[in-house]
Amino acid sequence: MSRMLTSIFMIGSIGYFAFRFRYRIINLMLRSGWMRRIAVGSIMSFPGVKNKMMQTVFGGPTENPSEW
């Protein structure tokens, strides 16, 4: 019983500190070039993200949600 409580406490603590320092952790991980390449490649594989990024960068016609 105490082993299970200890596990729950440790997982909760790790989750709390990961959330609290999430931006520092992300910056630390994205310092390396290959990690940055993997992260960008995986995010750009989502069609909605890719379309929005291309629209923003190359200035295509914008969709206004109120016109739908």
Short mmCIF file of C-alpha atoms in Angstrom, two decimals:
data_model
loop_
_atom_site.label_atom_id
_atom_site.label_comp_id
_atom_site.label_asym_id
_atom_site.label_seq_id
_atom_site.Cartn_x
_atom_site.Cartn_y
_atom_site.Cartn_z
CA MET A 1 0.00 0.00 0.00
CA SER A 2 2.76 2.47 0.89
CA ARG A 3 4.64 1.56 -2.30
CA MET A 4 1.58 2.51 -4.39
CA LEU A 5 1.18 5.82 -2.51
CA THR A 6 4.86 6.56 -3.01
CA SER A 7 4.52 5.88 -6.75
CA ILE A 8 1.47 8.13 -7.01
CA PHE A 9 3.24 10.89 -5.09
CA MET A 10 6.36 10.65 -7.27
CA ILE A 11 4.37 10.70 -10.52
CA GLY A 12 2.39 13.69 -9.27
CA SER A 13 5.54 15.53 -8.24
CA ILE A 14 7.21 14.91 -11.60
CA GLY A 15 4.06 16.08 -13.38
CA TYR A 16 3.90 19.23 -11.27
CA PHE A 17 7.52 20.17 -11.90
CA ALA A 18 7.28 19.32 -15.60
CA PHE A 19 4.26 21.62 -15.89
CA ARG A 20 5.86 24.37 -13.84
CA PHE A 21 9.10 24.36 -15.86
CA ARG A 22 7.60 23.32 -19.20
CA TYR A 23 9.08 26.20 -21.22
CA ARG A 24 12.57 25.64 -19.83
CA ILE A 25 12.30 21.93 -20.60
CA ILE A 26 11.12 22.63 -24.16
CA ASN A 27 13.94 25.13 -24.75
CA LEU A 28 16.48 22.67 -23.36
CA MET A 29 15.25 19.91 -25.64
CA LEU A 30 15.05 22.07 -28.77
CA ARG A 31 18.63 23.30 -28.46
CA SER A 32 19.90 20.31 -30.37
CA GLY A 33 19.42 20.42 -34.12
CA TRP A 34 18.16 16.88 -34.60
CA MET A 35 15.54 17.22 -31.84
CA ARG A 36 14.35 20.48 -33.40
CA ARG A 37 14.15 18.79 -36.83
CA ILE A 38 12.09 15.90 -35.41
CA ALA A 39 9.74 18.28 -33.56
CA VAL A 40 9.13 20.52 -36.57
CA GLY A 41 8.68 17.55 -38.89
CA SER A 42 6.13 15.91 -36.61
CA ILE A 43 4.16 19.13 -36.08
CA MET A 44 4.13 19.92 -39.80
CA SER A 45 2.72 16.46 -40.55
CA PHE A 46 -0.67 17.64 -39.23
CA PRO A 47 -2.60 19.02 -42.23
CA GLY A 48 -4.35 21.82 -40.33
CA VAL A 49 -1.12 23.13 -38.84
CA LYS A 50 0.68 22.95 -42.18
CA ASN A 51 -2.11 24.78 -44.02
CA LYS A 52 -2.29 27.52 -41.39
CA MET A 53 1.51 27.94 -41.39
CA MET A 54 1.71 28.17 -45.17
CA GLN A 55 -1.20 30.61 -45.21
CA THR A 56 0.51 32.82 -42.64
CA VAL A 57 3.97 32.71 -44.21
CA PHE A 58 3.00 33.11 -47.86
CA GLY A 59 -0.06 35.33 -47.35
CA GLY A 60 -2.80 33.29 -48.94
CA PRO A 61 -6.45 34.21 -48.57
CA THR A 62 -7.55 34.10 -44.96
CA GLU A 63 -10.67 32.29 -43.86
CA ASN A 64 -12.99 34.25 -41.62
CA PRO A 65 -15.02 31.95 -39.30
CA SER A 66 -17.95 34.39 -39.33
CA GLU A 67 -18.39 33.84 -43.09
CA TRP A 68 -19.00 30.10 -42.75
#
